[in-house]
Coordinates of C-alpha atoms in Angstrom, one line a residue:
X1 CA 0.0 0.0 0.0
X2 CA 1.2 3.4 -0.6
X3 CA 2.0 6.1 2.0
X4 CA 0.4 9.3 0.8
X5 CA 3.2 11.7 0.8
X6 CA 2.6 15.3 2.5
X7 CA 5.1 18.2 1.8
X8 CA 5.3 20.1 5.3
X9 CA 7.3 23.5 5.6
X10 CA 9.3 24.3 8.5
X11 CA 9.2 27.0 10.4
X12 CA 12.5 27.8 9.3
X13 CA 11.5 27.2 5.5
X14 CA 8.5 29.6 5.7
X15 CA 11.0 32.0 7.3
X16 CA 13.1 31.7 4.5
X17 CA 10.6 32.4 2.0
X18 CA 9.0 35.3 3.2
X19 CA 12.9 36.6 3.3
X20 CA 12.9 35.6 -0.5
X21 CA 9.3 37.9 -0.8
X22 CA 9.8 40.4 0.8
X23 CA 13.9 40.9 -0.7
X24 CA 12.6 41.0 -4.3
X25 CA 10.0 42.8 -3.4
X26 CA 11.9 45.8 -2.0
X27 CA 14.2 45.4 -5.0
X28 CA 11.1 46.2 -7.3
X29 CA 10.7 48.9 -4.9
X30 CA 13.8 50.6 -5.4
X31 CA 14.1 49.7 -9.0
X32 CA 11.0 52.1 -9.6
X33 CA 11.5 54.6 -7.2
X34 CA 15.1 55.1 -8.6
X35 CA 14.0 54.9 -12.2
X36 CA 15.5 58.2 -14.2
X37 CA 13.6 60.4 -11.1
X38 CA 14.9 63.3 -12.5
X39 CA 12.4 63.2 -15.2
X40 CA 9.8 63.6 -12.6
X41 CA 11.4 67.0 -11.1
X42 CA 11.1 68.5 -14.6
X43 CA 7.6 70.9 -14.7
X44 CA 7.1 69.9 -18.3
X45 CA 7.3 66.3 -17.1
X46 CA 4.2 66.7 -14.8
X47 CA 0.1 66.6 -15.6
X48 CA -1.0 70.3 -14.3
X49 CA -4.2 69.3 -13.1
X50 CA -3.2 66.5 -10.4
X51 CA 0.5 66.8 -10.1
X52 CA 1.5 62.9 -11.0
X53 CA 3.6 62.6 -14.0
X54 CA 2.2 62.8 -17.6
X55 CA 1.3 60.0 -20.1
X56 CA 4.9 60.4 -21.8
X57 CA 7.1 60.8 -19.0
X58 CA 5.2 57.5 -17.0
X59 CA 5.8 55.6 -20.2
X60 CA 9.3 56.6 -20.8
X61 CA 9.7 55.4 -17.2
X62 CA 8.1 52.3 -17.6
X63 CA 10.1 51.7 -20.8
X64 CA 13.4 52.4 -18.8
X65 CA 11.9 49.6 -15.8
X66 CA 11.3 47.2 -18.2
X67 CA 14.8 47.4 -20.0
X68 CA 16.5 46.9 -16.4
X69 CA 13.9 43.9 -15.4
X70 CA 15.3 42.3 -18.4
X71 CA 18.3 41.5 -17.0
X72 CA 17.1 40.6 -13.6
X73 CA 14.6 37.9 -12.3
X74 CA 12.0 40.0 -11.5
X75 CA 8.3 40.3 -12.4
X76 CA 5.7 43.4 -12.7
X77 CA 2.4 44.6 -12.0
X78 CA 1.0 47.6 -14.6
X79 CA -2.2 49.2 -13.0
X80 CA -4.9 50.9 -15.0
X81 CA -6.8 53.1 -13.2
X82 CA -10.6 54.7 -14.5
X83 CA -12.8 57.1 -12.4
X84 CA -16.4 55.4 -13.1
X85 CA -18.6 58.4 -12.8
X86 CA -16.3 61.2 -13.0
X87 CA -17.8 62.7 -16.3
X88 CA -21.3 62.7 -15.1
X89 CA -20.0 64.4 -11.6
X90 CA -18.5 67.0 -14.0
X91 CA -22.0 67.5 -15.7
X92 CA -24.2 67.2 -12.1
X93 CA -21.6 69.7 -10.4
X94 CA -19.4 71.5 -12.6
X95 CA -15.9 71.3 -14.2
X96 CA -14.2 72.5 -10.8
X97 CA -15.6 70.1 -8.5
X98 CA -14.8 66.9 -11.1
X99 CA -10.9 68.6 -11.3
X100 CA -10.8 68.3 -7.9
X101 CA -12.1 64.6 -7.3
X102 CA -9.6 63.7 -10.1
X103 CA -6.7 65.7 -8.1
X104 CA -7.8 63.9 -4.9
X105 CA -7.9 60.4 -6.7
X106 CA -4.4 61.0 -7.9
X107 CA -2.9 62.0 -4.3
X108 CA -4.4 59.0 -2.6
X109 CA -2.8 56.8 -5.1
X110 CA 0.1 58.4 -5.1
X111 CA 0.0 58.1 -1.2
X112 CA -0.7 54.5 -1.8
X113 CA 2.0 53.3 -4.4
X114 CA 4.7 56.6 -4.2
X115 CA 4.4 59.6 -6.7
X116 CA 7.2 57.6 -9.0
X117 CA 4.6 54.8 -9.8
X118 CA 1.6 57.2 -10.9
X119 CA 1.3 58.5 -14.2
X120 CA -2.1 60.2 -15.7
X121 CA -3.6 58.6 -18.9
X122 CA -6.4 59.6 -20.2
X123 CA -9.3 62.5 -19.2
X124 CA -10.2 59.8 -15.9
X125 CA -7.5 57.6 -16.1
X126 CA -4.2 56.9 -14.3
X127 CA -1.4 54.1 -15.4
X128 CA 0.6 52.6 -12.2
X129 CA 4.1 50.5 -11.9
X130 CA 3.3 47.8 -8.8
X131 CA 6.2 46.2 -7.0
X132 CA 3.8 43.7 -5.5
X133 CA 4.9 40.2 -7.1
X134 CA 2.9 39.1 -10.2
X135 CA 0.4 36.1 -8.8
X136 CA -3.4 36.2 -8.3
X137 CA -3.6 36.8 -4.6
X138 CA -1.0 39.8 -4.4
X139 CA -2.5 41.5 -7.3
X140 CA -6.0 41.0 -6.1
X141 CA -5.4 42.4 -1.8
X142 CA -3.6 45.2 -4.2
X143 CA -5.8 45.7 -6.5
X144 CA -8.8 45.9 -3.5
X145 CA -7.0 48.2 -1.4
X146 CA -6.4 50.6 -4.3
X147 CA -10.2 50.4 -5.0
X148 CA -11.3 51.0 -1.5
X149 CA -9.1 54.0 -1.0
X150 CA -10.0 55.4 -4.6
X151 CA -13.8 54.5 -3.9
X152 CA -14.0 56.4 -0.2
X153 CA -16.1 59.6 -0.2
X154 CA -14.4 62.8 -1.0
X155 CA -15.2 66.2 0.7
X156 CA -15.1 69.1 -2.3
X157 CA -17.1 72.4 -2.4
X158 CA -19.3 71.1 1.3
X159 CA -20.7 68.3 -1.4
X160 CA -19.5 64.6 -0.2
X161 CA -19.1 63.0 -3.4
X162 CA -17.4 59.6 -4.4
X163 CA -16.2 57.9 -7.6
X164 CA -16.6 54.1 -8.6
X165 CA -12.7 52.9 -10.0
X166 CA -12.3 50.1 -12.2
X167 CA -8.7 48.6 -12.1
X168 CA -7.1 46.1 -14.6
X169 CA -3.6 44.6 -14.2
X170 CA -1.1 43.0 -16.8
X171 CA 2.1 41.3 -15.6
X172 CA 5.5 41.6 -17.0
X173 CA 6.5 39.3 -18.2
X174 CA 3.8 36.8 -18.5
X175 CA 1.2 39.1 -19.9
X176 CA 3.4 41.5 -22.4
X177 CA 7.3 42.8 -22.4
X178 CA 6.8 45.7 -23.7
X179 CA 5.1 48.8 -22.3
X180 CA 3.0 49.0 -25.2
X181 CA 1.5 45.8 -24.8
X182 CA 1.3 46.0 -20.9
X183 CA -0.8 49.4 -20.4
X184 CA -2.8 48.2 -24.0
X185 CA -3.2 44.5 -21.9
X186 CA -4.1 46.4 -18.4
X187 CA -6.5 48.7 -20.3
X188 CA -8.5 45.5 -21.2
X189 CA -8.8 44.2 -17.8
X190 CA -10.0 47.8 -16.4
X191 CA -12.8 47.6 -19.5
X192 CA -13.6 44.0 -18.3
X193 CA -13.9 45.3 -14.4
X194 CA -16.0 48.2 -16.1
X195 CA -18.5 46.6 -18.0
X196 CA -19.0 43.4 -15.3
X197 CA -19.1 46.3 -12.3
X198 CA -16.1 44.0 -10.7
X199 CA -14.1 46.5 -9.2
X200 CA -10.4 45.1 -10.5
X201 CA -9.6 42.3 -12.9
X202 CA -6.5 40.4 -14.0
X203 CA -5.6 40.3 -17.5
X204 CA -6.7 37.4 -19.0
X205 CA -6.1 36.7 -22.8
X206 CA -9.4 34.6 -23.3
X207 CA -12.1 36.8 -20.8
X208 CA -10.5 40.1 -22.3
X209 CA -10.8 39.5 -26.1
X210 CA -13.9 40.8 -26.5
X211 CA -12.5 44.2 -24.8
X212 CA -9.4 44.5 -26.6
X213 CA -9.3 45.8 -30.3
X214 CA -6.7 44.6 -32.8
X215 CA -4.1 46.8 -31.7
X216 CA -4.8 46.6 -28.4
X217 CA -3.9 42.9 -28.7
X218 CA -0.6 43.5 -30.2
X219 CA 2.7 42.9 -28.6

């Protein structure tokens, strides 16, 4: 008869891995955080409205990331982040009052994730470098503590006022290796979150086809 075989970790082996965690993780850290940061001092470099880098300079960041994780054994979470709601505020409330959620969104996620990680993308829209490591459990405690921090009522004007985010995140390198194909591949997963009212998703290459386009798909 067969013994049914059990793998038990020692104490001393868990230790060890949550070392192994917690050391990559704080070299994703740094690699971001130290990631051409002059670019981020420069006033043209920086979205006037919320004060978190523009589209170009967050790309040309994550380009730069993603040429250094090349030659290192490390994985990445991309973030898109969309403010559900924000354009209807705008009409309800006014131009100034919408600004301002926007500028508040973009301070508590650059509170959450560091001012190096944030970049705007689009009118409601923000694009995010993760250091979390790339599997479904870390991305999704991320992902929901991002949404509830992003979702909490806002104070602007005496009106209290709250957005609804949708999140998607790609992986690097499992999902795309090139920041084209990353934000294009977390894009889809924020649509996916959108339309099923999810919150977050993970990329997925068969639930996100249908919210992908042709070029989104590429690379």
């Amino acid at each position: 008869m067969l013994k049914t075989s059990h793998t038990v970790f020692s104490p001393r082996a868990r230790d060890f891995e949550a070392e192994r965690r917690a050391v990559l993780q704080e070299a994703r850290r740094q690699l971001i955080e130290t990631s051409r940061d002059d670019f981020a001092r420069e006033p043209e470099r920086i979205d006037g409205l919320t004060g978190v880098q523009n589209r170009e300079t967050f790309r040309e960041r994550l380009r730069y990331v993603l040429q250094r994780l090349r030659r290192q054994p490390l994985d990445l979470m991309v973030g898109n982040v969309a403010l559900d709601g924000l354009e209807e505020l705008g009409g309800a409330h006014g131009r100034e009052v919408a600004d301002e959620v926007l500028r508040i969104a973009a301070t508590r996620l650059s509170t959450r994730i560091g001012h190096h990680a944030v970049g705007r993308n689009g009118a409601d829209e923000f694009a995010c470098l993760l250091h979390a490591a790339c599997n479904a459990d870390h991305a999704s405690r991320l992902a929901g503590a991002l949404h509830d921090a992003l979702s909490a009522p806002c104070e602007v004007l005496g009106l209290k006022l709250s957005v609804r985010p949708s999140i998607g995140i790609a992986c690097f390198p499992y999902d795309g290796t090139t920041d084209t194909s990353l934000l294009m591949r977390s894009e889809a997963a924020m649509l996916r979150a959108r339309h099923y009212r999810t919150g977050h998703a993970l990329y997925s290459g068969e639930l996100d086809a249908a919210f992908a386009t042709p070029a989104r798909a590429d690379g």
